[in-house]
């Protein structure tokens, strides 16, 4: 197959790509069926990848903690105290050694582009080698028992494979973004055995929107991923409902929505505290000036200490512990023990990520939400005696809390609602979950404004808040839009000389420069002629007619920033300078042309979302 080096600013595009044969490329690019077949292949590959990563982390935990085959770490009760304390720190040592190996290979240090950022800014382009690094780091972190989940590695690698495959077929930008969503959907579906959850994870968090054009490939990928993973790895249902009263004690009424709504609001606040806590832990490690390679070792010791003091349930992602808390007969922990477990798990998760371990908060937020729901169920009768949890059992509140807290941290209200439906099979509880997740999502969006992923982007200086495609805005720059053929005039000449050179009927605005060729301002020709007629005797100074002396654009600014500058200055045109220091004029941009091009691009993006021809 021919090799081709595609030039682009994204990490994936800088690599040498293997192209698919021309006929296959034409088939996939020109046929919706071809894209669906490609999505199915990605789903199968994702199911296989998730199963392999699952087995690798489980094998590592079994070796480090002496677990029986198949036993989940967070559900184990007979663990060696020495292993609990030291195994997470050993993971920190392995992570440090892996980081040193990357430095020894002189690998360029850059933050890996995750699926959300790839679809928001890079048109779905990801680096598969960077994704592989994330998988190794996440496997070390989760396998050693620190409080992070594997979902970050699942989605990163599967979306990376999808991105590489899309690039080899030279897909259009919209199809490339859809294919990345297919990889993420298959990864989540394979991890939870929940195809609907995986599909809506892609729609809400990776693609950023739902459309008929993306429905079939994403659902096909999710179904294939789930089927393949189930065939390779035995999956135990998180919720075992073997009788009707496991979820409800009476027929649910409208009154039952009130405690669900309250729990959703409480989980929103807890989610914000957890996200803030990760940032505070990271800041704390920076303040100590501890070498970056040593931070995970110290963090691992802290997590191990918390597990010894509180419970082994704080270790790893929490799959086994969540299963215990979501059993039909409920967990036997009392209120104080549940509170201690929640606080310890939240702190352990913040320390794990803040100290440099690689992983996500997806499953940790599910576990924390379930515990928060149990706390709510046990504590509510103490606050409202006689109400007896309305018609819901502690298991129901655990499911509602699980969905509410995870939507506060991860986002995706429908994703978490479908997760509850696929786990419980209960439509009445799903309705209450929907009430709670909407309350939680809205509260977080209005008070905090970010999910955990977009909060991390914000801390890095990125302005994106979702996977909506805004990368095209960054490429629609002032440099591309401006008119380069712009004449300038010296500000040192007299008004009479200026008017002779620029009579009425000539271009209505003139860019003025000083003696050193630096931008000085803009003079409106009709205004200059009017000023001469209105004055008697000596003509006014040309400098007194200058407008927008300090208002300029630069070629790197995008169309959105330029539009904001036009609104702020109330100008119909602004000069474009090389940079703010030299102020050398290189062009002129009008507001009307900017808005026209911006509207055309918006319409093109809308058509791409709807699957219409562009």
Coordinates of C-alpha atoms in Angstrom, one line a residue:
X1 CA 0.0 0.0 0.0
X2 CA 1.3 3.5 -0.7
X3 CA 2.5 5.7 2.1
X4 CA 1.5 9.3 2.3
X5 CA 2.6 12.0 4.8
X6 CA -0.4 14.3 5.4
X7 CA 0.5 17.8 6.5
X8 CA -1.6 19.1 9.3
X9 CA -1.2 20.7 12.7
X10 CA -2.8 17.7 14.6
X11 CA -0.6 15.0 16.1
X12 CA -2.1 12.2 14.1
X13 CA -1.7 14.0 10.8
X14 CA 2.0 14.4 11.3
X15 CA 2.5 10.7 11.1
X16 CA 3.1 8.6 8.0
X17 CA -0.3 6.9 7.3
X18 CA -1.0 3.7 5.4
X19 CA -3.7 4.4 2.9
X20 CA -6.5 2.0 2.1
X21 CA -6.7 0.9 -1.6
X22 CA -8.3 3.5 -3.8
X23 CA -11.5 1.4 -4.6
X24 CA -12.1 0.8 -0.9
X25 CA -11.6 4.5 -0.1
X26 CA -14.1 5.4 -2.8
X27 CA -16.6 2.9 -1.6
X28 CA -16.5 4.1 2.0
X29 CA -16.4 7.8 1.1
X30 CA -19.3 7.5 -1.4
X31 CA -21.6 5.0 0.4
X32 CA -23.3 5.2 3.8
X33 CA -23.2 1.4 3.8
X34 CA -19.5 1.5 3.6
X35 CA -19.2 3.7 6.6
X36 CA -21.5 1.4 8.6
X37 CA -19.4 -1.6 7.7
X38 CA -16.3 0.3 8.8
X39 CA -18.1 1.2 12.1
X40 CA -18.9 -2.5 12.7
X41 CA -15.3 -3.4 12.2
X42 CA -14.3 -0.7 14.7
X43 CA -16.9 -2.1 17.1
X44 CA -15.4 -5.6 16.9
X45 CA -11.8 -4.3 17.3
X46 CA -12.9 -2.2 20.3
X47 CA -14.6 -5.1 22.0
X48 CA -11.4 -7.1 21.5
X49 CA -9.2 -4.3 22.8
X50 CA -11.4 -3.7 25.9
X51 CA -11.3 -7.4 26.7
X52 CA -7.5 -7.5 26.4
X53 CA -7.1 -4.4 28.6
X54 CA -9.5 -5.8 31.2
X55 CA -7.5 -9.1 31.4
X56 CA -4.2 -7.3 31.7
X57 CA -5.3 -5.1 34.6
X58 CA -7.0 -8.0 36.3
X59 CA -3.8 -10.2 36.0
X60 CA -1.7 -7.3 37.4
X61 CA -4.0 -7.0 40.4
X62 CA -4.0 -10.7 41.0
X63 CA -0.2 -10.8 41.1
X64 CA 0.2 -7.7 43.3
X65 CA -2.6 -8.5 45.8
X66 CA -2.7 -12.3 45.7
X67 CA -6.3 -12.3 44.5
X68 CA -8.1 -15.5 43.4
X69 CA -8.7 -15.6 39.7
X70 CA -11.6 -13.3 38.7
X71 CA -11.9 -11.7 42.1
X72 CA -12.4 -7.9 41.9
X73 CA -9.9 -6.0 44.1
X74 CA -12.5 -3.6 45.6
X75 CA -14.7 -6.5 46.6
X76 CA -11.9 -8.5 48.3
X77 CA -12.0 -8.7 52.1
X78 CA -9.0 -10.9 52.9
X79 CA -6.1 -8.7 51.7
X80 CA -2.6 -8.4 53.1
X81 CA -2.2 -5.0 54.8
X82 CA 1.3 -4.8 53.4
X83 CA 0.0 -5.3 49.9
X84 CA -2.7 -2.7 50.4
X85 CA -0.2 -0.1 51.5
X86 CA 2.7 -0.8 49.1
X87 CA 1.1 -2.1 45.8
X88 CA -0.3 1.4 44.8
X89 CA 3.2 2.9 45.5
X90 CA 4.7 0.2 43.4
X91 CA 2.4 1.3 40.6
X92 CA 3.9 4.8 41.1
X93 CA 7.4 3.3 40.6
X94 CA 6.4 1.5 37.4
X95 CA 4.8 4.7 36.1
X96 CA 8.0 6.7 36.9
X97 CA 10.1 4.1 35.1
X98 CA 7.8 4.2 32.0
X99 CA 8.1 8.0 32.0
X100 CA 11.9 7.7 32.1
X101 CA 11.8 5.3 29.2
X102 CA 9.7 7.7 27.1
X103 CA 12.3 10.5 27.9
X104 CA 15.1 8.1 27.0
X105 CA 13.6 7.6 23.6
X106 CA 13.4 11.4 23.3
X107 CA 9.7 11.3 22.7
X108 CA 8.3 14.8 22.3
X109 CA 6.4 15.8 25.4
X110 CA 2.9 16.8 24.5
X111 CA -0.5 16.2 26.1
X112 CA -2.3 13.4 24.2
X113 CA -5.4 14.5 22.3
X114 CA -8.4 12.7 23.7
X115 CA -11.6 12.0 21.7
X116 CA -13.5 15.1 23.0
X117 CA -10.6 17.4 22.1
X118 CA -10.0 15.6 18.8
X119 CA -13.6 16.1 17.6
X120 CA -13.9 19.6 18.9
X121 CA -10.6 21.0 17.5
X122 CA -8.9 18.6 15.2
X123 CA -11.7 17.1 13.0
X124 CA -11.4 13.7 14.6
X125 CA -7.6 13.3 14.2
X126 CA -5.8 11.5 17.0
X127 CA -2.4 9.9 17.4
X128 CA -2.5 6.1 17.9
X129 CA 1.0 6.1 19.4
X130 CA -0.1 8.7 22.0
X131 CA -3.2 6.7 22.7
X132 CA -1.1 3.6 23.3
X133 CA 1.0 5.5 25.8
X134 CA -2.2 6.4 27.7
X135 CA -3.3 2.8 27.7
X136 CA 0.0 1.7 29.3
X137 CA -0.1 4.4 31.9
X138 CA -3.8 3.7 32.7
X139 CA -3.1 0.0 32.9
X140 CA -0.3 0.5 35.4
X141 CA -2.4 2.9 37.4
X142 CA -5.5 0.7 37.6
X143 CA -3.6 -2.5 37.8
X144 CA -1.7 -1.3 40.9
X145 CA -4.9 -0.5 42.6
X146 CA -5.0 3.3 42.7
X147 CA -8.5 4.8 42.6
X148 CA -8.9 5.4 38.9
X149 CA -11.0 3.6 36.3
X150 CA -9.9 2.1 32.9
X151 CA -12.6 3.9 30.9
X152 CA -10.2 6.6 29.9
X153 CA -7.9 4.0 28.3
X154 CA -10.8 2.2 26.7
X155 CA -12.2 5.3 24.9
X156 CA -8.8 6.7 24.1
X157 CA -7.4 3.6 22.4
X158 CA -10.6 2.6 20.6
X159 CA -11.2 6.1 19.4
X160 CA -7.6 6.3 18.3
X161 CA -7.9 3.1 16.3
X162 CA -11.1 4.5 14.7
X163 CA -9.3 7.8 13.9
X164 CA -6.4 6.0 12.3
X165 CA -8.7 3.9 10.2
X166 CA -10.7 7.0 9.1
X167 CA -7.5 8.8 8.1
X168 CA -6.4 5.8 6.0
X169 CA -9.7 6.0 4.1
X170 CA -9.3 9.8 3.9
X171 CA -12.8 10.4 5.2
X172 CA -14.5 13.8 5.2
X173 CA -14.3 15.8 8.4
X174 CA -17.9 14.9 9.5
X175 CA -17.4 11.2 8.8
X176 CA -14.1 11.2 10.6
X177 CA -15.7 12.7 13.7
X178 CA -18.5 10.1 13.5
X179 CA -15.9 7.3 13.3
X180 CA -14.2 8.6 16.5
X181 CA -17.6 8.5 18.2
X182 CA -18.1 4.9 17.0
X183 CA -14.8 3.9 18.7
X184 CA -15.8 5.6 22.0
X185 CA -19.3 4.1 21.8
X186 CA -18.0 0.6 21.3
X187 CA -15.5 1.0 24.1
X188 CA -18.2 2.1 26.7
X189 CA -20.6 -0.5 25.4
X190 CA -18.0 -3.2 25.8
X191 CA -17.0 -2.1 29.2
X192 CA -20.5 -2.1 30.7
X193 CA -22.3 -4.5 28.4
X194 CA -24.7 -1.7 27.6
X195 CA -25.0 -0.7 23.9
X196 CA -27.5 2.1 24.4
X197 CA -25.2 3.7 27.1
X198 CA -22.3 3.4 24.7
X199 CA -24.2 4.9 21.8
X200 CA -25.5 7.9 23.8
X201 CA -22.0 8.4 25.3
X202 CA -20.8 9.0 21.8
X203 CA -23.7 11.3 20.8
X204 CA -23.5 13.5 23.9
X205 CA -19.9 13.5 24.8
X206 CA -17.8 12.6 21.8
X207 CA -19.7 13.8 18.7
X208 CA -21.6 16.5 20.6
X209 CA -24.9 16.0 18.9
X210 CA -27.4 13.4 17.7
X211 CA -28.5 13.1 14.1
X212 CA -30.0 10.6 11.8
X213 CA -26.7 10.5 9.8
X214 CA -24.7 9.3 12.9
X215 CA -27.3 7.0 14.4
X216 CA -26.7 3.8 12.4
X217 CA -22.9 3.7 12.5
X218 CA -22.7 4.6 16.2
X219 CA -25.3 2.0 17.2
X220 CA -23.8 -0.7 15.0
X221 CA -20.4 -0.1 16.6
X222 CA -21.8 -0.1 20.1
X223 CA -23.6 -3.4 19.5
X224 CA -20.6 -5.1 17.9
X225 CA -18.3 -3.9 20.8
X226 CA -20.7 -5.2 23.4
X227 CA -21.2 -8.6 21.7
X228 CA -17.5 -9.2 21.2
X229 CA -16.6 -8.2 24.8
X230 CA -19.3 -10.4 26.2
X231 CA -18.0 -13.3 24.2
X232 CA -14.4 -12.8 25.5
X233 CA -14.9 -11.7 29.1
X234 CA -17.5 -12.9 31.5
X235 CA -19.4 -9.9 32.7
X236 CA -21.5 -9.8 35.9
X237 CA -24.5 -7.5 36.0
X238 CA -24.0 -4.7 38.4
X239 CA -27.6 -4.8 39.6
X240 CA -29.3 -8.1 40.4
X241 CA -33.0 -7.5 40.7
X242 CA -34.7 -10.8 41.5
X243 CA -37.9 -9.5 43.0
X244 CA -40.2 -6.5 42.5
X245 CA -39.7 -5.0 46.0
X246 CA -35.9 -4.8 45.4
X247 CA -36.5 -1.4 43.7
X248 CA -39.8 -0.1 45.0
X249 CA -42.1 -1.0 48.0
X250 CA -45.2 0.7 46.5
X251 CA -46.5 2.0 43.2
X252 CA -44.5 5.1 42.4
X253 CA -46.3 8.4 42.4
X254 CA -45.5 12.0 41.5
X255 CA -44.5 12.5 45.2
X256 CA -41.6 10.2 44.7
X257 CA -39.9 12.6 42.3
X258 CA -39.2 15.0 45.2
X259 CA -36.5 12.9 47.0
X260 CA -35.1 12.0 43.6
X261 CA -34.8 15.7 42.6
X262 CA -33.2 16.5 46.0
X263 CA -30.7 13.7 45.6
X264 CA -29.9 15.0 42.1
X265 CA -29.2 18.5 43.4
X266 CA -27.0 17.1 46.3
X267 CA -25.0 15.0 43.9
X268 CA -24.4 18.1 41.7
X269 CA -22.7 19.8 44.6
X270 CA -20.7 16.7 45.5
X271 CA -19.5 16.4 41.9
X272 CA -18.3 19.9 41.8
X273 CA -16.4 19.4 45.1
X274 CA -14.7 16.3 43.7
X275 CA -13.6 18.1 40.5
X276 CA -12.3 21.0 42.6
X277 CA -10.6 18.5 44.9
X278 CA -8.5 17.1 42.0
X279 CA -7.3 20.5 41.1
X280 CA -6.4 21.3 44.8
X281 CA -4.5 18.1 45.1
X282 CA -2.5 18.9 41.9
X283 CA -1.8 22.4 43.2
X284 CA -0.7 20.9 46.6
X285 CA 1.8 18.6 44.9
X286 CA 3.2 21.5 42.9
X287 CA 3.6 23.6 46.1
X288 CA 5.7 20.8 47.7
X289 CA 8.0 21.0 44.7
X290 CA 8.2 17.2 44.7
X291 CA 9.9 15.8 41.6
X292 CA 7.2 14.8 39.1
X293 CA 8.6 11.2 39.0
X294 CA 8.2 10.9 42.8
X295 CA 4.7 12.3 43.0
X296 CA 2.9 9.1 41.9
X297 CA 4.9 7.0 44.5
X298 CA 3.8 9.4 47.3
X299 CA 0.3 9.4 45.9
X300 CA 0.2 5.6 45.9
X301 CA 1.3 5.5 49.5
X302 CA -1.5 7.9 50.4
X303 CA -4.1 5.8 48.6
X304 CA -2.8 2.6 50.2
X305 CA -3.0 4.3 53.6
X306 CA -6.6 5.4 53.0
X307 CA -7.5 1.8 52.0
X308 CA -6.0 0.5 55.3
X309 CA -7.8 3.1 57.4
X310 CA -11.2 3.1 55.7
X311 CA -11.8 0.1 53.5
X312 CA -10.2 -1.8 50.5
X313 CA -13.3 -0.6 48.6
X314 CA -11.5 2.6 47.9
X315 CA -9.0 0.8 45.7
X316 CA -9.0 0.6 41.9
X317 CA -12.0 1.6 39.9
X318 CA -14.6 0.1 42.2
X319 CA -16.3 -2.5 40.0
X320 CA -16.5 -5.1 42.7
X321 CA -17.5 -2.7 45.4
X322 CA -20.2 -1.2 43.3
X323 CA -21.6 -4.7 42.7
X324 CA -21.8 -5.2 46.4
X325 CA -23.6 -1.9 47.0
X326 CA -26.1 -2.6 44.1
X327 CA -27.1 -6.1 45.1
X328 CA -30.8 -6.6 45.6
X329 CA -30.5 -7.1 49.3
X330 CA -28.4 -4.0 49.8
X331 CA -25.2 -3.3 51.7
X332 CA -25.0 -3.8 55.4
X333 CA -22.9 -0.7 56.2
X334 CA -24.3 1.8 58.6
X335 CA -24.6 5.6 58.0
X336 CA -21.3 6.5 59.6
X337 CA -19.4 3.7 57.7
X338 CA -21.0 4.9 54.4
X339 CA -19.9 8.5 55.0
X340 CA -16.4 7.4 55.9
X341 CA -16.3 5.3 52.7
X342 CA -17.5 8.1 50.5
X343 CA -15.0 10.6 51.9
X344 CA -12.1 8.1 51.6
X345 CA -13.0 7.1 48.0
X346 CA -13.4 10.8 46.9
X347 CA -10.0 11.7 48.5
X348 CA -8.3 8.6 47.0
X349 CA -9.6 9.5 43.6
X350 CA -8.4 13.1 43.9
X351 CA -5.0 12.0 45.1
X352 CA -4.7 9.3 42.4
X353 CA -5.3 11.8 39.5
X354 CA -3.7 14.8 41.2
X355 CA -0.4 12.9 41.9
X356 CA 0.0 12.0 38.3
X357 CA -1.6 8.6 37.8
X358 CA -3.4 8.2 34.5
X359 CA -7.1 7.3 34.5
X360 CA -10.6 8.7 34.7
X361 CA -13.4 9.3 37.1
X362 CA -16.1 7.6 35.2
X363 CA -16.4 4.4 37.3
X364 CA -15.3 6.2 40.5
X365 CA -18.1 8.6 40.1
X366 CA -20.6 5.7 39.6
X367 CA -19.4 4.1 42.8
X368 CA -19.4 7.4 44.8
X369 CA -22.9 8.2 43.5
X370 CA -24.2 4.8 44.6
X371 CA -22.7 5.3 48.1
X372 CA -24.2 8.9 48.2
X373 CA -27.6 7.4 47.3
X374 CA -27.3 4.9 50.2
X375 CA -26.4 7.7 52.6
X376 CA -29.4 9.6 51.4
X377 CA -31.7 6.6 51.9
X378 CA -30.4 5.9 55.4
X379 CA -30.3 9.5 56.4
X380 CA -33.6 10.8 55.0
X381 CA -35.8 9.0 57.6
X382 CA -33.8 10.6 60.3
X383 CA -34.5 14.1 58.8
X384 CA -38.1 13.3 57.9
X385 CA -39.4 10.8 60.4
X386 CA -42.4 8.8 59.2
X387 CA -41.7 9.3 55.5
X388 CA -39.7 6.0 55.3
X389 CA -38.1 6.8 51.9
X390 CA -41.4 7.3 50.2
X391 CA -41.9 4.3 47.9
X392 CA -38.2 3.6 47.1
X393 CA -35.7 1.2 48.5
X394 CA -32.0 1.9 49.3
X395 CA -31.1 0.1 46.1
X396 CA -33.3 2.5 44.1
X397 CA -31.6 5.5 45.7
X398 CA -28.2 4.0 45.0
X399 CA -29.1 3.7 41.3
X400 CA -30.4 7.3 41.3
X401 CA -27.4 8.6 43.1
X402 CA -25.0 6.7 40.8
X403 CA -26.5 8.3 37.7
X404 CA -26.8 11.8 39.3
X405 CA -23.2 12.0 40.5
X406 CA -21.7 10.5 37.4
X407 CA -23.6 13.0 35.2
X408 CA -22.2 15.8 37.3
X409 CA -18.7 14.7 36.8
X410 CA -18.8 13.1 33.3
X411 CA -21.8 14.7 31.7
X412 CA -24.3 13.1 29.4
X413 CA -27.8 13.0 31.0
X414 CA -29.2 10.5 28.5
X415 CA -26.1 8.4 28.8
X416 CA -26.5 7.9 32.5
X417 CA -30.3 7.5 32.2
X418 CA -29.8 4.6 29.7
X419 CA -27.2 3.1 31.9
X420 CA -29.7 3.0 34.7
X421 CA -32.3 1.4 32.4
X422 CA -29.9 -1.2 31.0
X423 CA -28.7 -2.1 34.5
X424 CA -32.1 -2.4 36.2
X425 CA -34.6 -2.9 33.4
X426 CA -37.0 -0.8 35.5
X427 CA -38.8 2.0 33.6
X428 CA -40.3 3.6 36.7
X429 CA -36.9 4.0 38.3
X430 CA -35.5 5.2 34.9
X431 CA -38.1 8.0 35.0
X432 CA -36.9 9.1 38.4
X433 CA -33.3 8.8 37.3
X434 CA -34.1 11.1 34.4
X435 CA -35.5 13.7 36.8
X436 CA -32.4 13.5 39.0
X437 CA -29.8 13.6 36.2
X438 CA -31.5 16.6 34.6
X439 CA -31.4 18.5 37.9
X440 CA -27.8 17.5 38.5
X441 CA -26.6 18.3 35.0
X442 CA -28.4 21.7 34.9
X443 CA -27.1 22.7 38.3
X444 CA -23.5 21.9 37.4
X445 CA -23.7 23.6 34.0
X446 CA -25.1 26.8 35.5
X447 CA -22.9 27.0 38.6
X448 CA -19.7 25.3 37.5
X449 CA -19.9 25.2 33.7
X450 CA -17.7 22.2 33.1
X451 CA -17.6 18.4 33.2
X452 CA -14.4 16.8 34.5
X453 CA -12.9 16.5 30.9
X454 CA -13.8 20.0 29.9
X455 CA -12.6 21.4 33.2
X456 CA -9.2 19.9 32.5
X457 CA -9.2 21.6 29.1
X458 CA -10.1 24.9 30.9
X459 CA -7.1 24.5 33.3
X460 CA -4.8 24.0 30.2
X461 CA -6.2 27.2 28.7
X462 CA -8.6 25.7 26.1
X463 CA -12.0 27.3 25.8
X464 CA -14.0 24.2 24.6
X465 CA -16.9 22.9 26.7
X466 CA -18.1 20.0 24.6
X467 CA -17.2 18.0 21.6
X468 CA -19.1 20.3 19.2
X469 CA -16.9 21.0 16.2
X470 CA -15.3 24.4 16.8
X471 CA -12.0 23.5 15.2
X472 CA -13.2 25.1 11.9
X473 CA -13.6 28.4 13.7
X474 CA -9.9 28.3 14.6
X475 CA -8.9 27.7 10.9
X476 CA -11.2 30.5 9.7
X477 CA -8.6 33.1 10.7
X478 CA -8.4 36.8 10.0
X479 CA -5.3 36.0 7.8
X480 CA -7.6 33.9 5.5
X481 CA -10.4 36.5 5.4
X482 CA -8.6 39.8 5.1
X483 CA -8.0 41.8 2.0
X484 CA -4.2 42.1 1.5
X485 CA -4.2 44.8 -1.1
X486 CA -4.6 47.7 1.2
X487 CA -3.1 51.2 0.5
X488 CA -1.8 53.3 3.3
X489 CA -1.1 57.0 3.7
X490 CA 1.3 58.9 5.9
X491 CA -0.1 60.7 8.9
X492 CA 2.6 63.4 8.5
X493 CA 1.0 65.0 5.4
X494 CA -1.4 67.9 5.5
X495 CA -5.2 67.6 5.3
X496 CA -5.3 69.4 2.0
X497 CA -2.7 67.0 0.5
X498 CA -4.7 64.0 1.8
X499 CA -7.9 65.3 0.3
X500 CA -6.3 65.9 -3.1
X501 CA -5.1 62.3 -3.2
X502 CA -8.5 60.9 -1.8
X503 CA -11.4 62.8 -3.4
X504 CA -15.0 61.9 -2.7
X505 CA -15.9 58.7 -4.5
X506 CA -12.6 57.0 -3.8
X507 CA -12.4 54.2 -1.2
X508 CA -14.2 55.5 1.9
X509 CA -11.5 54.6 4.5
X510 CA -7.8 55.0 4.4
X511 CA -5.3 53.2 6.8
X512 CA -2.8 55.7 8.2
X513 CA 0.8 55.0 9.2
X514 CA 3.4 57.1 11.0
X515 CA 6.9 57.9 9.7
X516 CA 8.2 54.4 10.8
X517 CA 5.5 52.6 8.9
X518 CA 3.6 51.7 12.1
X519 CA -0.2 51.7 12.2
X520 CA -1.6 55.0 13.4
X521 CA -5.4 54.7 12.8
X522 CA -8.1 54.9 10.1
X523 CA -9.4 58.1 8.5
X524 CA -12.9 58.2 6.9
X525 CA -12.6 60.1 3.6
X526 CA -16.2 61.6 3.7
X527 CA -15.5 62.7 7.3
X528 CA -12.3 64.4 6.3
X529 CA -14.0 66.3 3.5
X530 CA -16.8 67.4 5.8
X531 CA -14.3 68.6 8.4
X532 CA -12.6 70.9 5.9
X533 CA -16.0 72.5 4.9
X534 CA -17.0 72.9 8.5
X535 CA -13.9 74.8 9.6
X536 CA -13.1 78.4 8.7
X537 CA -9.5 79.6 8.3
X538 CA -6.8 77.0 9.1
X539 CA -7.7 73.4 8.2
X540 CA -7.8 70.8 11.0
X541 CA -5.0 68.5 11.8
X542 CA -5.2 65.2 10.0
X543 CA -4.3 63.4 13.3
X544 CA -7.4 64.7 14.9
X545 CA -9.5 62.7 12.4
X546 CA -8.0 59.3 13.3
X547 CA -10.3 56.5 14.4
X548 CA -9.4 53.2 16.1
X549 CA -5.9 54.1 16.9
X550 CA -5.5 51.2 19.3
X551 CA -8.1 48.8 17.7
X552 CA -6.4 46.3 15.4
X553 CA -6.7 42.7 14.4
X554 CA -3.9 40.1 13.9
X555 CA -3.7 37.4 11.3
X556 CA -3.9 34.6 13.9
X557 CA -7.3 35.8 15.3
X558 CA -10.3 33.6 14.3
X559 CA -13.5 34.9 12.8
X560 CA -15.3 34.7 16.2
X561 CA -12.8 36.9 17.9
X562 CA -12.8 39.3 15.0
X563 CA -16.6 39.6 15.1
X564 CA -16.3 40.4 18.8
X565 CA -13.7 43.1 18.0
X566 CA -16.1 44.7 15.5
X567 CA -18.9 44.8 18.1
X568 CA -16.6 46.2 20.8
X569 CA -15.2 49.0 18.6
X570 CA -18.5 49.7 16.7
X571 CA -16.4 49.7 13.5
X572 CA -17.3 48.4 10.0
X573 CA -13.6 47.7 9.2
X574 CA -10.4 47.2 11.1
X575 CA -6.7 47.1 10.0
X576 CA -4.8 43.8 10.3
X577 CA -1.2 44.2 11.6
X578 CA 1.7 41.7 11.6
X579 CA 1.9 41.8 15.4
X580 CA 1.1 44.2 18.2
X581 CA 4.7 45.2 18.7
X582 CA 5.7 46.2 15.1
X583 CA 2.2 47.2 14.1
X584 CA 3.1 46.7 10.5
X585 CA -0.1 46.8 8.4
X586 CA -0.7 43.7 6.3
X587 CA -4.4 43.9 5.4
X588 CA -7.9 45.1 6.1
X589 CA -11.0 43.2 7.1
X590 CA -14.6 44.4 7.0
X591 CA -17.3 43.2 9.3
X592 CA -19.7 42.4 6.5
X593 CA -17.3 40.0 4.8
X594 CA -16.5 38.3 8.1
X595 CA -20.1 37.8 9.0
X596 CA -20.8 36.4 5.5
X597 CA -18.0 33.9 5.6
X598 CA -18.9 33.0 9.2
X599 CA -22.5 32.3 8.3
X600 CA -21.5 30.2 5.3
X601 CA -19.3 28.0 7.4
X602 CA -22.1 27.7 10.1
X603 CA -24.5 26.6 7.4
X604 CA -22.0 24.1 6.0
X605 CA -21.5 22.6 9.5
X606 CA -25.2 22.4 10.0
X607 CA -25.6 20.5 6.7
X608 CA -22.8 18.1 7.7
X609 CA -24.6 17.4 11.0
X610 CA -27.9 16.7 9.3
X611 CA -26.1 14.5 6.7
X612 CA -27.0 16.7 3.8
X613 CA -24.8 17.2 0.8
X614 CA -22.5 20.2 1.1

